[in-house]
PDB file of C-alpha atoms and ligand atoms in Angstrom:
ATOM      1  CA  MET Y 119     106.559 116.106 128.516  1.00  0.00           C
ATOM      2  CA  LYS Y 120     109.341 114.568 130.264  1.00  0.00           C
ATOM      3  CA  GLY Y 121     111.639 111.689 129.192  1.00  0.00           C
ATOM      4  CA  GLY Y 122     114.740 110.821 127.168  1.00  0.00           C
ATOM      5  CA  LYS Y 123     116.474 112.759 124.223  1.00  0.00           C
ATOM      6  CA  LEU Y 124     115.027 112.928 120.726  1.00  0.00           C
ATOM      7  CA  ILE Y 125     117.230 112.372 117.739  1.00  0.00           C
ATOM      8  CA  VAL Y 126     115.923 113.154 114.217  1.00  0.00           C
ATOM      9  CA  PHE Y 127     117.529 111.946 110.969  1.00  0.00           C
ATOM     10  CA  SER Y 128     115.927 113.710 108.008  1.00  0.00           C
ATOM     11  CA  ALA Y 129     117.081 113.493 104.248  1.00  0.00           C
ATOM     12  CA  PRO Y 130     115.622 113.044 100.782  1.00  0.00           C
ATOM     13  CA  SER Y 131     114.619 109.454 100.225  1.00  0.00           C
ATOM     14  CA  GLY Y 132     117.713 107.314  99.012  1.00  0.00           C
ATOM     15  CA  SER Y 133     120.189 109.368 100.923  1.00  0.00           C
ATOM     16  CA  GLY Y 134     121.106 106.591 103.075  1.00  0.00           C
ATOM     17  CA  LYS Y 135     119.677 107.886 106.318  1.00  0.00           C
ATOM     18  CA  THR Y 136     117.819 104.470 107.095  1.00  0.00           C
ATOM     19  CA  THR Y 137     121.173 102.832 106.893  1.00  0.00           C
ATOM     20  CA  ILE Y 138     122.623 105.272 109.422  1.00  0.00           C
ATOM     21  CA  VAL Y 139     119.732 104.928 111.734  1.00  0.00           C
ATOM     22  CA  ARG Y 140     119.853 101.115 111.690  1.00  0.00           C
ATOM     23  CA  HIS Y 141     123.652 101.406 112.480  1.00  0.00           C
ATOM     24  CA  LEU Y 142     122.988 103.562 115.513  1.00  0.00           C
ATOM     25  CA  LEU Y 143     120.143 101.403 116.744  1.00  0.00           C
ATOM     26  CA  ARG Y 144     122.811  98.630 117.026  1.00  0.00           C
ATOM     27  CA  GLN Y 145     124.920 100.720 119.335  1.00  0.00           C
ATOM     28  CA  GLU Y 146     123.693  99.636 122.727  1.00  0.00           C
ATOM     29  CA  ASN Y 147     125.536 102.470 124.556  1.00  0.00           C
ATOM     30  CA  LEU Y 148     123.413 104.914 122.877  1.00  0.00           C
ATOM     31  CA  ASN Y 149     120.209 103.565 124.354  1.00  0.00           C
ATOM     32  CA  LEU Y 150     118.125 104.250 121.361  1.00  0.00           C
ATOM     33  CA  GLU Y 151     114.655 103.056 120.300  1.00  0.00           C
ATOM     34  CA  PHE Y 152     113.201 103.602 116.822  1.00  0.00           C
ATOM     35  CA  SER Y 153     110.116 105.695 116.622  1.00  0.00           C
ATOM     36  CA  ILE Y 154     107.676 103.732 114.453  1.00  0.00           C
ATOM     37  CA  SER Y 155     105.620 106.054 112.343  1.00  0.00           C
ATOM     38  CA  ALA Y 156     102.127 105.693 111.279  1.00  0.00           C
ATOM     39  CA  THR Y 157     101.605 105.743 107.456  1.00  0.00           C
ATOM     40  CA  SER Y 158      98.686 105.388 105.191  1.00  0.00           C
ATOM     41  CA  ARG Y 159     100.947 103.976 102.387  1.00  0.00           C
ATOM     42  CA  THR Y 160     100.933 100.251 101.757  1.00  0.00           C
ATOM     43  CA  PRO Y 161     103.839  97.876 102.949  1.00  0.00           C
ATOM     44  CA  ARG Y 162     106.718  97.644 100.432  1.00  0.00           C
ATOM     45  CA  GLY Y 163     108.900  94.574 100.154  1.00  0.00           C
ATOM     46  CA  ASP Y 164     109.018  92.659 103.413  1.00  0.00           C
ATOM     47  CA  GLU Y 165     108.095  95.607 105.703  1.00  0.00           C
ATOM     48  CA  LYS Y 166     106.027  94.648 108.679  1.00  0.00           C
ATOM     49  CA  HIS Y 167     103.219  96.343 110.651  1.00  0.00           C
ATOM     50  CA  GLY Y 168     104.456  97.339 114.190  1.00  0.00           C
ATOM     51  CA  GLU Y 169     108.174  97.119 112.982  1.00  0.00           C
ATOM     52  CA  ASP Y 170     108.767  99.339 110.019  1.00  0.00           C
ATOM     53  CA  TYR Y 171     105.576 101.356 110.280  1.00  0.00           C
ATOM     54  CA  TYR Y 172     102.010 101.237 111.829  1.00  0.00           C
ATOM     55  CA  PHE Y 173     100.249 100.720 108.352  1.00  0.00           C
ATOM     56  CA  ILE Y 174      96.793 102.319 108.863  1.00  0.00           C
ATOM     57  CA  ASP Y 175      94.220 103.267 106.132  1.00  0.00           C
ATOM     58  CA  LEU Y 176      93.719 106.887 105.108  1.00  0.00           C
ATOM     59  CA  LYS Y 177      90.321 107.038 107.067  1.00  0.00           C
ATOM     60  CA  ASP Y 178      91.976 106.045 110.426  1.00  0.00           C
ATOM     61  CA  PHE Y 179      94.889 108.292 109.772  1.00  0.00           C
ATOM     62  CA  LYS Y 180      92.503 111.314 109.186  1.00  0.00           C
ATOM     63  CA  GLN Y 181      90.676 110.312 112.347  1.00  0.00           C
ATOM     64  CA  HIS Y 182      93.947 110.477 114.309  1.00  0.00           C
ATOM     65  CA  ILE Y 183      94.549 113.938 112.835  1.00  0.00           C
ATOM     66  CA  LYS Y 184      91.185 115.087 114.238  1.00  0.00           C
ATOM     67  CA  ASN Y 185      91.793 113.649 117.599  1.00  0.00           C
ATOM     68  CA  ASN Y 186      95.137 115.591 117.814  1.00  0.00           C
ATOM     69  CA  ASP Y 187      97.006 112.235 118.452  1.00  0.00           C
ATOM     70  CA  PHE Y 188      99.989 113.203 116.434  1.00  0.00           C
ATOM     71  CA  LEU Y 189     103.100 115.009 117.478  1.00  0.00           C
ATOM     72  CA  GLU Y 190     103.517 115.860 113.758  1.00  0.00           C
ATOM     73  CA  TRP Y 191     102.236 114.580 110.560  1.00  0.00           C
ATOM     74  CA  GLU Y 192     102.661 115.243 106.870  1.00  0.00           C
ATOM     75  CA  GLU Y 193     101.126 114.377 103.498  1.00  0.00           C
ATOM     76  CA  VAL Y 194     104.776 113.503 102.256  1.00  0.00           C
ATOM     77  CA  TYR Y 195     103.553 112.334  98.878  1.00  0.00           C
ATOM     78  CA  ARG Y 196      99.965 112.854  97.516  1.00  0.00           C
ATOM     79  CA  ASP Y 197      97.550 110.763  99.531  1.00  0.00           C
ATOM     80  CA  ASN Y 198     100.559 109.256 101.421  1.00  0.00           C
ATOM     81  CA  PHE Y 199     100.392 110.462 104.962  1.00  0.00           C
ATOM     82  CA  TYR Y 200     103.093 109.808 107.533  1.00  0.00           C
ATOM     83  CA  GLY Y 201     103.089 110.919 111.202  1.00  0.00           C
ATOM     84  CA  THR Y 202     104.565 110.355 114.713  1.00  0.00           C
ATOM     85  CA  LEU Y 203     101.884 109.377 117.172  1.00  0.00           C
ATOM     86  CA  LYS Y 204     102.414 111.157 120.682  1.00  0.00           C
ATOM     87  CA  GLU Y 205     101.873 107.866 122.373  1.00  0.00           C
ATOM     88  CA  GLU Y 206     104.835 106.349 120.418  1.00  0.00           C
ATOM     89  CA  VAL Y 207     107.143 108.773 121.935  1.00  0.00           C
ATOM     90  CA  GLU Y 208     105.579 108.158 125.406  1.00  0.00           C
ATOM     91  CA  ARG Y 209     106.049 104.348 124.973  1.00  0.00           C
ATOM     92  CA  ILE Y 210     109.761 104.738 124.222  1.00  0.00           C
ATOM     93  CA  TRP Y 211     110.344 107.177 127.174  1.00  0.00           C
ATOM     94  CA  ALA Y 212     108.531 104.816 129.438  1.00  0.00           C
ATOM     95  CA  LEU Y 213     111.217 102.135 128.505  1.00  0.00           C
ATOM     96  CA  GLY Y 214     113.870 104.762 129.623  1.00  0.00           C
ATOM     97  CA  LYS Y 215     115.227 105.186 126.162  1.00  0.00           C
ATOM     98  CA  ASN Y 216     116.005 107.844 123.692  1.00  0.00           C
ATOM     99  CA  VAL Y 217     114.021 108.098 120.642  1.00  0.00           C
ATOM    100  CA  ILE Y 218     115.330 108.179 117.086  1.00  0.00           C
ATOM    101  CA  PHE Y 219     113.281 109.266 114.213  1.00  0.00           C
ATOM    102  CA  ASP Y 220     113.777 108.558 110.398  1.00  0.00           C
ATOM    103  CA  ILE Y 221     111.284 111.127 109.133  1.00  0.00           C
ATOM    104  CA  ASP Y 222     111.075 113.810 106.327  1.00  0.00           C
ATOM    105  CA  VAL Y 223     112.602 117.246 106.662  1.00  0.00           C
ATOM    106  CA  VAL Y 224     109.335 119.093 107.527  1.00  0.00           C
ATOM    107  CA  GLY Y 225     108.460 116.598 110.272  1.00  0.00           C
ATOM    108  CA  GLY Y 226     111.939 116.691 111.622  1.00  0.00           C
ATOM    109  CA  LEU Y 227     112.088 120.503 111.799  1.00  0.00           C
ATOM    110  CA  ARG Y 228     108.652 120.399 113.450  1.00  0.00           C
ATOM    111  CA  ILE Y 229     110.022 118.145 116.233  1.00  0.00           C
ATOM    112  CA  LYS Y 230     113.088 120.250 116.746  1.00  0.00           C
ATOM    113  CA  LYS Y 231     110.789 123.394 117.118  1.00  0.00           C
ATOM    114  CA  LYS Y 232     108.627 121.506 119.747  1.00  0.00           C
ATOM    115  CA  PHE Y 233     111.565 120.297 121.804  1.00  0.00           C
ATOM    116  CA  PRO Y 234     114.494 122.554 120.882  1.00  0.00           C
ATOM    117  CA  ASN Y 235     116.893 121.388 123.627  1.00  0.00           C
ATOM    118  CA  LYS Y 236     116.040 117.736 123.788  1.00  0.00           C
ATOM    119  CA  THR Y 237     116.229 117.399 119.992  1.00  0.00           C
ATOM    120  CA  LEU Y 238     119.273 116.767 117.791  1.00  0.00           C
ATOM    121  CA  ALA Y 239     118.269 117.217 114.304  1.00  0.00           C
ATOM    122  CA  VAL Y 240     120.587 115.840 111.689  1.00  0.00           C
ATOM    123  CA  PHE Y 241     120.322 116.206 107.858  1.00  0.00           C
ATOM    124  CA  VAL Y 242     121.901 113.578 105.781  1.00  0.00           C
ATOM    125  CA  LYS Y 243     123.151 114.930 102.317  1.00  0.00           C
ATOM    126  CA  PRO Y 244     123.588 112.590  99.405  1.00  0.00           C
ATOM    127  CA  PRO Y 245     126.489 113.392  97.102  1.00  0.00           C
ATOM    128  CA  SER Y 246     124.192 114.717  94.430  1.00  0.00           C
ATOM    129  CA  VAL Y 247     120.658 114.494  92.971  1.00  0.00           C
ATOM    130  CA  ASP Y 248     122.107 112.346  90.177  1.00  0.00           C
ATOM    131  CA  GLU Y 249     123.537 109.895  92.691  1.00  0.00           C
ATOM    132  CA  LEU Y 250     120.143 109.853  94.414  1.00  0.00           C
ATOM    133  CA  LYS Y 251     118.532 108.728  91.234  1.00  0.00           C
ATOM    134  CA  ILE Y 252     120.975 105.769  90.899  1.00  0.00           C
ATOM    135  CA  ARG Y 253     120.549 104.688  94.475  1.00  0.00           C
ATOM    136  CA  LEU Y 254     116.740 104.811  94.208  1.00  0.00           C
ATOM    137  CA  LYS Y 255     116.790 102.791  90.895  1.00  0.00           C
ATOM    138  CA  LYS Y 256     119.222 100.176  92.449  1.00  0.00           C
ATOM    139  CA  ARG Y 257     116.783  99.717  95.324  1.00  0.00           C
ATOM    140  CA  LYS Y 258     114.147  98.422  92.785  1.00  0.00           C
ATOM    141  CA  THR Y 259     111.310  99.033  95.128  1.00  0.00           C
ATOM    142  CA  GLU Y 260     109.505 101.705  93.438  1.00  0.00           C
ATOM    143  CA  SER Y 261     108.143 102.535  89.887  1.00  0.00           C
ATOM    144  CA  ASP Y 262     109.835 105.047  87.687  1.00  0.00           C
ATOM    145  CA  GLU Y 263     106.994 107.481  88.288  1.00  0.00           C
ATOM    146  CA  LYS Y 264     107.392 107.152  92.075  1.00  0.00           C
ATOM    147  CA  ILE Y 265     111.070 107.615  91.652  1.00  0.00           C
ATOM    148  CA  ASN Y 266     110.639 110.732  89.750  1.00  0.00           C
ATOM    149  CA  MET Y 267     108.231 111.950  92.458  1.00  0.00           C
ATOM    150  CA  ARG Y 268     110.829 111.374  95.024  1.00  0.00           C
ATOM    151  CA  ILE Y 269     113.600 113.137  93.020  1.00  0.00           C
ATOM    152  CA  ALA Y 270     111.483 116.141  92.302  1.00  0.00           C
ATOM    153  CA  LYS Y 271     110.918 116.416  96.185  1.00  0.00           C
ATOM    154  CA  ALA Y 272     114.772 115.916  96.857  1.00  0.00           C
ATOM    155  CA  SER Y 273     115.658 119.287  95.490  1.00  0.00           C
ATOM    156  CA  VAL Y 274     113.138 121.026  97.749  1.00  0.00           C
ATOM    157  CA  GLU Y 275     114.278 119.055 100.830  1.00  0.00           C
ATOM    158  CA  MET Y 276     118.012 119.896 100.061  1.00  0.00           C
ATOM    159  CA  ALA Y 277     117.364 123.510 100.449  1.00  0.00           C
ATOM    160  CA  THR Y 278     116.185 122.942 104.170  1.00  0.00           C
ATOM    161  CA  ALA Y 279     119.541 121.494 105.122  1.00  0.00           C
ATOM    162  CA  PRO Y 280     120.997 124.740 106.785  1.00  0.00           C
ATOM    163  CA  GLN Y 281     117.997 124.658 109.293  1.00  0.00           C
ATOM    164  CA  PHE Y 282     119.233 121.479 111.027  1.00  0.00           C
ATOM    165  CA  ASP Y 283     121.837 121.257 113.813  1.00  0.00           C
ATOM    166  CA  PHE Y 284     124.224 119.289 111.663  1.00  0.00           C
ATOM    167  CA  ILE Y 285     124.680 118.140 108.090  1.00  0.00           C
ATOM    168  CA  ILE Y 286     126.355 114.618 107.540  1.00  0.00           C
ATOM    169  CA  GLU Y 287     127.577 114.329 103.911  1.00  0.00           C
ATOM    170  CA  ASN Y 288     126.996 110.751 102.891  1.00  0.00           C
ATOM    171  CA  ASP Y 289     129.777 110.289 100.411  1.00  0.00           C
ATOM    172  CA  THR Y 290     131.537 107.505 102.187  1.00  0.00           C
ATOM    173  CA  LEU Y 291     129.186 105.240 104.406  1.00  0.00           C
ATOM    174  CA  GLU Y 292     131.817 104.338 107.023  1.00  0.00           C
ATOM    175  CA  VAL Y 293     132.819 108.000 107.382  1.00  0.00           C
ATOM    176  CA  ALA Y 294     129.200 109.048 107.843  1.00  0.00           C
ATOM    177  CA  LEU Y 295     128.492 106.276 110.411  1.00  0.00           C
ATOM    178  CA  LYS Y 296     131.115 107.382 112.554  1.00  0.00           C
ATOM    179  CA  GLU Y 297     130.227 110.874 112.337  1.00  0.00           C
ATOM    180  CA  ALA Y 298     126.560 110.082 113.246  1.00  0.00           C
ATOM    181  CA  GLU Y 299     127.757 108.015 116.287  1.00  0.00           C
ATOM    182  CA  ALA Y 300     129.838 110.813 117.684  1.00  0.00           C
ATOM    183  CA  LEU Y 301     127.093 113.450 117.219  1.00  0.00           C
ATOM    184  CA  VAL Y 302     124.463 111.242 119.047  1.00  0.00           C
ATOM    185  CA  SER Y 303     126.832 110.316 121.733  1.00  0.00           C
ATOM    186  CA  THR Y 304     127.655 113.921 122.555  1.00  0.00           C
ATOM    187  CA  HIS Y 305     123.974 114.817 122.416  1.00  0.00           C
ATOM    188  CA  ILE Y 306     122.656 112.133 124.853  1.00  0.00           C
ATOM    189  CA  GLN Y 307     125.348 113.103 127.290  1.00  0.00           C
ATOM    190  CA  LYS Y 308     124.312 116.691 127.378  1.00  0.00           C
ATOM    191  CA  SER Y 309     122.067 117.452 130.419  1.00  0.00           C
ATOM    192  CA  SER Y 310     118.876 119.088 129.088  1.00  0.00           C
ATOM    193  CA  SER Y 311     118.062 121.292 132.035  1.00  0.00           C
ATOM    194  CA  GLU Y 312     114.721 122.625 130.867  1.00  0.00           C
ATOM    195  CA  GLU Y 313     111.601 120.426 130.888  1.00  0.00           C
ATOM    196  CA  GLU Y 314     109.707 120.781 127.599  1.00  0.00           C
TER     197      GLU Y 314
HETATM  198  P1  5GP T 498     108.991 105.862 102.835  1.00  0.00           P
HETATM  199  O1  5GP T 498     107.793 105.790 102.028  1.00  0.00           O
HETATM  200  O2  5GP T 498     110.228 105.847 101.818  1.00  0.00           O
HETATM  201  O3  5GP T 498     109.138 104.791 103.904  1.00  0.00           O
HETATM  202  O4  5GP T 498     109.167 107.179 103.570  1.00  0.00           O
HETATM  203  C1  5GP T 498     108.971 108.419 102.685  1.00  0.00           C
HETATM  204  C2  5GP T 498     109.306 109.624 103.567  1.00  0.00           C
HETATM  205  O5  5GP T 498     108.423 109.767 104.654  1.00  0.00           O
HETATM  206  C3  5GP T 498     110.731 109.477 104.033  1.00  0.00           C
HETATM  207  O6  5GP T 498     111.408 110.788 103.991  1.00  0.00           O
HETATM  208  C4  5GP T 498     110.534 109.233 105.611  1.00  0.00           C
HETATM  209  O7  5GP T 498     111.605 109.611 106.332  1.00  0.00           O
HETATM  210  C5  5GP T 498     109.231 110.061 105.835  1.00  0.00           C
HETATM  211  N1  5GP T 498     108.459 109.634 107.078  1.00  0.00           N
HETATM  212  C6  5GP T 498     108.429 108.411 107.624  1.00  0.00           C
HETATM  213  N2  5GP T 498     107.671 108.595 108.735  1.00  0.00           N
HETATM  214  C7  5GP T 498     107.422 109.792 108.983  1.00  0.00           C
HETATM  215  C8  5GP T 498     106.706 110.486 109.979  1.00  0.00           C
HETATM  216  O8  5GP T 498     106.246 110.115 110.938  1.00  0.00           O
HETATM  217  N3  5GP T 498     106.425 111.857 109.812  1.00  0.00           N
HETATM  218  C9  5GP T 498     107.099 112.644 108.754  1.00  0.00           C
HETATM  219  N4  5GP T 498     106.775 113.852 108.645  1.00  0.00           N
HETATM  220  N5  5GP T 498     107.716 111.869 107.683  1.00  0.00           N
HETATM  221  C10 5GP T 498     107.723 110.549 107.813  1.00  0.00           C
END
């Protein structure tokens, strides 16, 4: 596969990675386009199909798995499948842009493994699991049960941080944003000699 660079931001839910990714997308010099994942979960709040996610039903999702259409996919929460379609990355590369992913740690590391030199894999670390709980509650988009499910997963996800190229500690958002900008900027300027 030829094409632009891949930039992965992974983190436990509520760590602020989406805010960081949105900020980076606004920096025109970075030439980034968001990889829209497919998911079997239903839309939340004002999320839109083809913008936040491609919302597809479980049956269609499983058919895509069978057809080998995914670059990576995960059952992130029980019966909630998420995945990156190969054609999504091809779409972005065809635009001459670099791809930025907001995906879970397992998916993020899988992309890094498939494209080791093209990919910058960044882990966003929240100050603590307690702080994460506060942030998720403030967001008010999920039930207590769902929040607890996300918190339980967060501890497991935190343990994968050392496998990433960089860890950004999201204590102060302004600092985290600047750090993220610098990392991405350096990565996209590097020439990746190999074709993966
Ligand atoms: P949410 O339901 O909060 O939108 O996402 C739940 C988790 O799934 C988040 O950690 C998010 O980053 C992750 N996720 C979103 N898209 C993908 C994807 O394409 N692949 C994988 N492996 N995880 C994803």
